[in-house]
GROMACS .gro file of C-alpha atoms in nm:
model
  339
    1UNK     CA    1  10.845  16.756  -5.219
    2UNK     CA    2  11.174  16.759  -4.990
    3UNK     CA    3  11.365  16.660  -5.294
    4UNK     CA    4  11.752  16.735  -5.328
    5UNK     CA    5  11.776  16.926  -5.646
    6UNK     CA    6  12.151  17.100  -5.869
    7UNK     CA    7  12.119  17.412  -6.064
    8UNK     CA    8  12.299  17.347  -6.398
    9UNK     CA    9  12.520  17.609  -6.597
   10UNK     CA   10  12.547  17.554  -6.935
   11UNK     CA   11  12.763  17.651  -7.199
   12UNK     CA   12  12.646  17.617  -7.567
   13UNK     CA   13  12.521  17.299  -7.489
   14UNK     CA   14  12.738  17.153  -7.256
   15UNK     CA   15  12.708  17.143  -6.870
   16UNK     CA   16  12.990  17.269  -6.672
   17UNK     CA   17  13.197  17.014  -6.440
   18UNK     CA   18  13.138  17.211  -6.118
   19UNK     CA   19  12.782  17.105  -6.187
   20UNK     CA   20  12.865  16.724  -6.295
   21UNK     CA   21  13.045  16.712  -6.003
   22UNK     CA   22  12.689  16.872  -5.750
   23UNK     CA   23  12.553  16.589  -5.883
   24UNK     CA   24  12.759  16.316  -5.774
   25UNK     CA   25  12.724  16.481  -5.468
   26UNK     CA   26  12.366  16.540  -5.467
   27UNK     CA   27  12.302  16.158  -5.573
   28UNK     CA   28  12.472  16.041  -5.306
   29UNK     CA   29  12.236  16.297  -5.088
   30UNK     CA   30  11.899  16.182  -5.198
   31UNK     CA   31  11.980  15.855  -5.176
   32UNK     CA   32  12.124  15.900  -4.806
   33UNK     CA   33  11.785  16.099  -4.751
   34UNK     CA   34  11.591  15.840  -4.909
   35UNK     CA   35  11.423  16.149  -5.190
   36UNK     CA   36  11.475  16.240  -5.542
   37UNK     CA   37  11.681  16.426  -5.697
   38UNK     CA   38  11.614  16.728  -5.988
   39UNK     CA   39  11.859  16.923  -6.203
   40UNK     CA   40  11.747  17.252  -6.319
   41UNK     CA   41  11.808  17.360  -6.684
   42UNK     CA   42  11.760  17.687  -6.823
   43UNK     CA   43  11.865  17.797  -7.138
   44UNK     CA   44  11.885  17.772  -7.538
   45UNK     CA   45  12.063  17.480  -7.638
   46UNK     CA   46  11.919  17.230  -7.412
   47UNK     CA   47  11.934  16.879  -7.627
   48UNK     CA   48  12.224  16.742  -7.516
   49UNK     CA   49  12.105  16.754  -7.112
   50UNK     CA   50  11.978  16.524  -7.037
   51UNK     CA   51  12.169  16.240  -7.208
   52UNK     CA   52  12.468  16.449  -6.990
   53UNK     CA   53  12.293  16.410  -6.605
   54UNK     CA   54  12.094  16.078  -6.653
   55UNK     CA   55  12.391  15.910  -6.579
   56UNK     CA   56  12.487  16.077  -6.265
   57UNK     CA   57  12.171  15.986  -6.116
   58UNK     CA   58  11.936  16.267  -6.117
   59UNK     CA   59  11.562  16.038  -6.127
   60UNK     CA   60  11.379  16.465  -6.314
   61UNK     CA   61  11.539  16.742  -6.528
   62UNK     CA   62  11.375  17.037  -6.546
   63UNK     CA   63  11.408  17.222  -6.865
   64UNK     CA   64  11.290  17.546  -6.872
   65UNK     CA   65  11.445  17.596  -7.289
   66UNK     CA   66  11.396  17.978  -7.428
   67UNK     CA   67  11.657  18.204  -7.628
   68UNK     CA   68  11.644  18.465  -7.412
   69UNK     CA   69  11.792  18.240  -7.145
   70UNK     CA   70  12.156  18.225  -7.279
   71UNK     CA   71  12.343  18.348  -7.232
   72UNK     CA   72  12.270  18.356  -6.811
   73UNK     CA   73  12.119  18.647  -6.698
   74UNK     CA   74  12.028  18.736  -6.355
   75UNK     CA   75  11.652  18.738  -6.352
   76UNK     CA   76  11.505  18.587  -6.521
   77UNK     CA   77  11.706  18.231  -6.341
   78UNK     CA   78  11.687  18.406  -6.021
   79UNK     CA   79  11.299  18.436  -6.095
   80UNK     CA   80  11.277  18.080  -6.206
   81UNK     CA   81  11.457  17.880  -6.009
   82UNK     CA   82  11.262  18.074  -5.674
   83UNK     CA   83  10.857  18.010  -5.865
   84UNK     CA   84  10.938  17.707  -5.870
   85UNK     CA   85  11.077  17.615  -5.522
   86UNK     CA   86  10.763  17.782  -5.417
   87UNK     CA   87  10.628  17.469  -5.590
   88UNK     CA   88  10.858  17.206  -5.561
   89UNK     CA   89  10.962  17.300  -5.194
   90UNK     CA   90  11.240  17.084  -5.210
   91UNK     CA   91  11.505  17.058  -4.906
   92UNK     CA   92  11.880  17.056  -5.061
   93UNK     CA   93  12.005  17.287  -5.350
   94UNK     CA   94  12.305  17.353  -5.464
   95UNK     CA   95  12.496  17.547  -5.716
   96UNK     CA   96  12.926  17.612  -5.832
   97UNK     CA   97  12.991  17.885  -5.627
   98UNK     CA   98  13.129  18.019  -5.956
   99UNK     CA   99  13.067  18.385  -6.119
  100UNK     CA  100  12.713  18.211  -6.188
  101UNK     CA  101  12.683  18.042  -5.863
  102UNK     CA  102  12.793  18.432  -5.648
  103UNK     CA  103  12.528  18.563  -5.837
  104UNK     CA  104  12.249  18.354  -5.853
  105UNK     CA  105  12.308  18.115  -5.484
  106UNK     CA  106  12.213  18.473  -5.240
  107UNK     CA  107  11.973  18.554  -5.491
  108UNK     CA  108  11.798  18.333  -5.400
  109UNK     CA  109  11.832  18.206  -5.073
  110UNK     CA  110  11.724  18.628  -4.992
  111UNK     CA  111  11.380  18.595  -5.245
  112UNK     CA  112  11.311  18.219  -5.010
  113UNK     CA  113  11.382  18.367  -4.669
  114UNK     CA  114  11.625  18.042  -4.627
  115UNK     CA  115  12.032  18.050  -4.513
  116UNK     CA  116  12.326  17.972  -4.774
  117UNK     CA  117  12.627  17.869  -4.709
  118UNK     CA  118  12.941  17.992  -5.028
  119UNK     CA  119  13.252  17.710  -5.090
  120UNK     CA  120  13.174  17.446  -4.964
  121UNK     CA  121  13.441  17.224  -4.922
  122UNK     CA  122  13.243  16.878  -4.713
  123UNK     CA  123  12.839  16.827  -4.743
  124UNK     CA  124  12.747  16.512  -4.484
  125UNK     CA  125  12.367  16.464  -4.365
  126UNK     CA  126  12.299  16.466  -3.958
  127UNK     CA  127  12.082  16.500  -3.680
  128UNK     CA  128  12.109  16.794  -3.455
  129UNK     CA  129  12.011  16.871  -3.078
  130UNK     CA  130  11.887  17.186  -2.968
  131UNK     CA  131  11.922  17.162  -2.582
  132UNK     CA  132  11.841  17.481  -2.503
  133UNK     CA  133  11.466  17.411  -2.590
  134UNK     CA  134  11.487  16.975  -2.552
  135UNK     CA  135  11.403  17.015  -2.969
  136UNK     CA  136  11.622  16.740  -3.208
  137UNK     CA  137  11.640  16.732  -3.590
  138UNK     CA  138  11.763  16.536  -3.769
  139UNK     CA  139  11.895  16.465  -4.169
  140UNK     CA  140  12.005  16.820  -4.166
  141UNK     CA  141  12.303  16.960  -4.479
  142UNK     CA  142  12.546  17.020  -4.266
  143UNK     CA  143  12.730  17.254  -4.522
  144UNK     CA  144  13.119  17.229  -4.381
  145UNK     CA  145  13.416  17.521  -4.474
  146UNK     CA  146  13.707  17.676  -4.315
  147UNK     CA  147  13.578  18.004  -4.147
  148UNK     CA  148  13.813  18.344  -3.922
  149UNK     CA  149  14.108  18.283  -4.181
  150UNK     CA  150  14.069  17.926  -4.165
  151UNK     CA  151  14.198  17.865  -3.780
  152UNK     CA  152  13.879  17.664  -3.761
  153UNK     CA  153  13.651  17.425  -3.956
  154UNK     CA  154  13.273  17.563  -3.953
  155UNK     CA  155  13.001  17.303  -3.958
  156UNK     CA  156  12.700  17.525  -4.032
  157UNK     CA  157  12.311  17.436  -4.009
  158UNK     CA  158  11.958  17.588  -4.135
  159UNK     CA  159  11.741  17.387  -3.908
  160UNK     CA  160  11.401  17.512  -4.013
  161UNK     CA  161  11.417  17.754  -4.371
  162UNK     CA  162  11.465  17.562  -4.670
  163UNK     CA  163  11.592  17.471  -4.889
  164UNK     CA  164  11.919  17.418  -4.729
  165UNK     CA  165  12.145  17.598  -4.975
  166UNK     CA  166  12.540  17.524  -5.036
  167UNK     CA  167  12.731  17.681  -5.280
  168UNK     CA  168  13.084  17.414  -5.423
  169UNK     CA  169  13.404  17.545  -5.588
  170UNK     CA  170  13.487  17.333  -5.884
  171UNK     CA  171  13.766  17.038  -5.840
  172UNK     CA  172  13.602  17.001  -5.440
  173UNK     CA  173  13.369  16.742  -5.558
  174UNK     CA  174  13.454  16.373  -5.717
  175UNK     CA  175  13.228  16.338  -6.076
  176UNK     CA  176  13.143  15.975  -6.059
  177UNK     CA  177  12.939  15.841  -6.318
  178UNK     CA  178  12.637  15.649  -6.091
  179UNK     CA  179  12.533  15.481  -6.419
  180UNK     CA  180  12.551  15.513  -6.806
  181UNK     CA  181  12.221  15.431  -6.845
  182UNK     CA  182  12.035  15.593  -6.592
  183UNK     CA  183  11.722  15.758  -6.696
  184UNK     CA  184  11.468  15.975  -6.558
  185UNK     CA  185  11.172  16.192  -6.585
  186UNK     CA  186  11.211  16.488  -6.832
  187UNK     CA  187  11.034  16.775  -6.722
  188UNK     CA  188  10.959  17.133  -6.987
  189UNK     CA  189  10.831  17.382  -6.809
  190UNK     CA  190  10.659  17.732  -6.987
  191UNK     CA  191  10.892  17.892  -6.930
  192UNK     CA  192  10.625  18.273  -6.940
  193UNK     CA  193  10.453  18.104  -6.610
  194UNK     CA  194  10.767  18.132  -6.384
  195UNK     CA  195  10.958  18.412  -6.527
  196UNK     CA  196  10.789  18.853  -6.642
  197UNK     CA  197  10.900  18.998  -6.933
  198UNK     CA  198  11.039  19.240  -6.713
  199UNK     CA  199  11.280  18.975  -6.637
  200UNK     CA  200  11.453  19.032  -6.951
  201UNK     CA  201  11.523  19.385  -6.946
  202UNK     CA  202  11.898  19.331  -6.969
  203UNK     CA  203  12.016  19.107  -7.238
  204UNK     CA  204  12.371  19.077  -7.325
  205UNK     CA  205  12.490  19.212  -7.704
  206UNK     CA  206  12.835  19.044  -7.719
  207UNK     CA  207  13.051  18.843  -7.525
  208UNK     CA  208  13.412  18.800  -7.524
  209UNK     CA  209  13.522  18.418  -7.376
  210UNK     CA  210  13.907  18.363  -7.367
  211UNK     CA  211  13.947  18.064  -7.180
  212UNK     CA  212  14.281  17.954  -6.983
  213UNK     CA  213  14.597  17.831  -7.069
  214UNK     CA  214  14.703  17.677  -6.762
  215UNK     CA  215  14.531  17.356  -6.734
  216UNK     CA  216  14.637  17.275  -6.334
  217UNK     CA  217  14.348  17.086  -6.299
  218UNK     CA  218  14.420  16.788  -6.537
  219UNK     CA  219  14.766  16.795  -6.441
  220UNK     CA  220  14.917  16.494  -6.337
  221UNK     CA  221  15.215  16.606  -6.108
  222UNK     CA  222  15.210  16.943  -5.996
  223UNK     CA  223  15.531  17.196  -5.875
  224UNK     CA  224  15.325  17.427  -5.553
  225UNK     CA  225  15.460  17.698  -5.453
  226UNK     CA  226  15.393  17.922  -5.152
  227UNK     CA  227  15.603  18.260  -4.985
  228UNK     CA  228  15.848  18.052  -4.883
  229UNK     CA  229  16.048  18.002  -5.240
  230UNK     CA  230  16.094  18.401  -5.147
  231UNK     CA  231  16.107  18.570  -5.471
  232UNK     CA  232  15.964  18.543  -5.771
  233UNK     CA  233  16.303  18.505  -5.936
  234UNK     CA  234  16.293  18.161  -5.738
  235UNK     CA  235  15.947  18.052  -5.881
  236UNK     CA  236  16.157  18.024  -6.225
  237UNK     CA  237  16.370  17.704  -6.050
  238UNK     CA  238  15.975  17.546  -5.992
  239UNK     CA  239  15.905  17.604  -6.404
  240UNK     CA  240  16.267  17.395  -6.480
  241UNK     CA  241  16.129  17.141  -6.283
  242UNK     CA  242  15.812  17.141  -6.351
  243UNK     CA  243  15.894  17.168  -6.772
  244UNK     CA  244  16.195  16.842  -6.669
  245UNK     CA  245  15.912  16.661  -6.485
  246UNK     CA  246  15.617  16.808  -6.744
  247UNK     CA  247  15.428  16.882  -6.528
  248UNK     CA  248  15.222  17.218  -6.417
  249UNK     CA  249  15.327  17.490  -6.112
  250UNK     CA  250  15.110  17.596  -5.856
  251UNK     CA  251  15.072  17.858  -5.581
  252UNK     CA  252  14.962  17.899  -5.265
  253UNK     CA  253  14.765  18.231  -5.227
  254UNK     CA  254  15.054  18.428  -4.980
  255UNK     CA  255  15.294  18.341  -5.282
  256UNK     CA  256  14.997  18.442  -5.555
  257UNK     CA  257  14.959  18.785  -5.310
  258UNK     CA  258  15.326  18.836  -5.361
  259UNK     CA  259  15.367  18.843  -5.746
  260UNK     CA  260  15.529  18.523  -5.809
  261UNK     CA  261  15.289  18.357  -5.951
  262UNK     CA  262  14.966  18.447  -6.112
  263UNK     CA  263  14.620  18.398  -6.002
  264UNK     CA  264  14.453  18.173  -6.210
  265UNK     CA  265  14.763  17.930  -6.052
  266UNK     CA  266  14.654  17.957  -5.693
  267UNK     CA  267  14.517  17.554  -5.580
  268UNK     CA  268  14.299  17.586  -5.263
  269UNK     CA  269  14.051  17.725  -5.092
  270UNK     CA  270  13.996  18.036  -5.287
  271UNK     CA  271  14.167  17.913  -5.557
  272UNK     CA  272  14.157  17.549  -5.767
  273UNK     CA  273  14.081  17.201  -5.625
  274UNK     CA  274  14.391  16.967  -5.774
  275UNK     CA  275  14.410  16.561  -5.704
  276UNK     CA  276  14.733  16.497  -5.933
  277UNK     CA  277  14.936  16.204  -5.863
  278UNK     CA  278  15.232  16.364  -5.760
  279UNK     CA  279  15.212  16.708  -5.550
  280UNK     CA  280  15.544  16.831  -5.479
  281UNK     CA  281  15.456  17.122  -5.242
  282UNK     CA  282  15.871  17.376  -5.264
  283UNK     CA  283  15.825  17.646  -4.912
  284UNK     CA  284  15.452  17.605  -4.871
  285UNK     CA  285  15.351  17.602  -4.573
  286UNK     CA  286  15.064  17.414  -4.555
  287UNK     CA  287  14.751  17.673  -4.377
  288UNK     CA  288  14.419  17.523  -4.406
  289UNK     CA  289  14.336  17.694  -4.646
  290UNK     CA  290  14.579  17.524  -4.891
  291UNK     CA  291  14.584  17.186  -4.793
  292UNK     CA  292  14.171  17.182  -4.874
  293UNK     CA  293  14.266  17.195  -5.252
  294UNK     CA  294  14.544  16.872  -5.256
  295UNK     CA  295  14.462  16.722  -4.931
  296UNK     CA  296  14.345  16.397  -5.169
  297UNK     CA  297  14.641  16.431  -5.387
  298UNK     CA  298  14.742  16.044  -5.432
  299UNK     CA  299  15.127  16.065  -5.379
  300UNK     CA  300  15.274  16.464  -5.158
  301UNK     CA  301  15.559  16.542  -5.129
  302UNK     CA  302  15.699  16.838  -4.915
  303UNK     CA  303  16.047  17.076  -4.996
  304UNK     CA  304  16.091  17.290  -4.699
  305UNK     CA  305  16.368  17.434  -4.456
  306UNK     CA  306  16.108  17.388  -4.132
  307UNK     CA  307  16.108  17.104  -4.046
  308UNK     CA  308  15.776  17.139  -3.829
  309UNK     CA  309  15.572  17.295  -4.128
  310UNK     CA  310  15.188  17.206  -4.101
  311UNK     CA  311  15.200  17.068  -4.466
  312UNK     CA  312  15.478  16.776  -4.346
  313UNK     CA  313  15.206  16.617  -4.157
  314UNK     CA  314  14.982  16.553  -4.479
  315UNK     CA  315  15.284  16.483  -4.643
  316UNK     CA  316  15.455  16.145  -4.790
  317UNK     CA  317  15.797  16.236  -4.778
  318UNK     CA  318  15.948  16.542  -4.641
  319UNK     CA  319  16.302  16.684  -4.775
  320UNK     CA  320  16.390  16.932  -4.533
  321UNK     CA  321  16.599  17.183  -4.695
  322UNK     CA  322  16.658  17.561  -4.917
  323UNK     CA  323  16.429  17.490  -5.261
  324UNK     CA  324  16.756  17.690  -5.421
  325UNK     CA  325  16.960  17.377  -5.426
  326UNK     CA  326  16.722  17.067  -5.288
  327UNK     CA  327  16.534  17.176  -5.643
  328UNK     CA  328  16.819  17.182  -5.872
  329UNK     CA  329  16.954  16.835  -5.718
  330UNK     CA  330  16.586  16.687  -5.819
  331UNK     CA  331  16.636  16.882  -6.223
  332UNK     CA  332  16.977  16.685  -6.234
  333UNK     CA  333  16.898  16.405  -6.091
  334UNK     CA  334  16.621  16.322  -6.296
  335UNK     CA  335  16.780  16.442  -6.630
  336UNK     CA  336  17.028  16.149  -6.556
  337UNK     CA  337  16.838  15.867  -6.461
  338UNK     CA  338  16.535  15.934  -6.716
  339UNK     CA  339  16.616  15.783  -6.999
   0.00000   0.00000   0.00000
């Protein structure tokens, strides 16, 4: 009762990165609340799941094994979570802000009459005082995310209904092993006790999965361009610098919307969250949505012709000038001085 639950996304017997990141955050939240961290795995190839999740501090792993549960379909997974939560009564449920999480989360929260906050950038535990009625709520989940076009950061709470539900994008939370030798409890459930035959009315006949050719999340150096780059042709300068530095090219949402770069290169709240060793921001103003996706970079260099651009406030170094002039000089200097 009143534990923290994380829904695991599983593909071919492997737990998704975002789920491991949420287990890390869930372990922190559960420790603060003095409760257990529990994980839910529903699918077919689940034999190695416990070895993957227990090192991240999961106390209990709920297993729902059935060939019909993999690949994911909406109805059976919804029934599993709804019926399990009615029985276990968790206080918090976390899931990835992925195609699956965006489908599953709202259905579960609606069925249970609880709230859900999507695309959270931070999760914290704290108290809330309802001054009108003189009531204090203790140990609530603060679900934090940008709102109103990124003009404010909203702290959202769900004081009266459980579970408190939130979705988080991949890369937002850090993935850290709590204890490589940690051992939890495995609870195997009978799927037919939770899912009716009618829930399996939809079956996946065939799937075509194509992995992204861009590995922007794991690149140690990222050259990122914004709307200030000016054109798709000017974006080629970023690719030229990236080739010299062995980097990947990223983009802000404004640059992607303008057609300067592909969506898979988008960095920010509506794109990918990255933590490279070096982040070079070219022609990026620094809206809060973009900063949310790159602010934990080890070293940030801003190249901008606007000395008062918001991104300069978080940059370690600022180069004021036009990228058409600055980047060719960087390329020339690096080629001249590198071995």
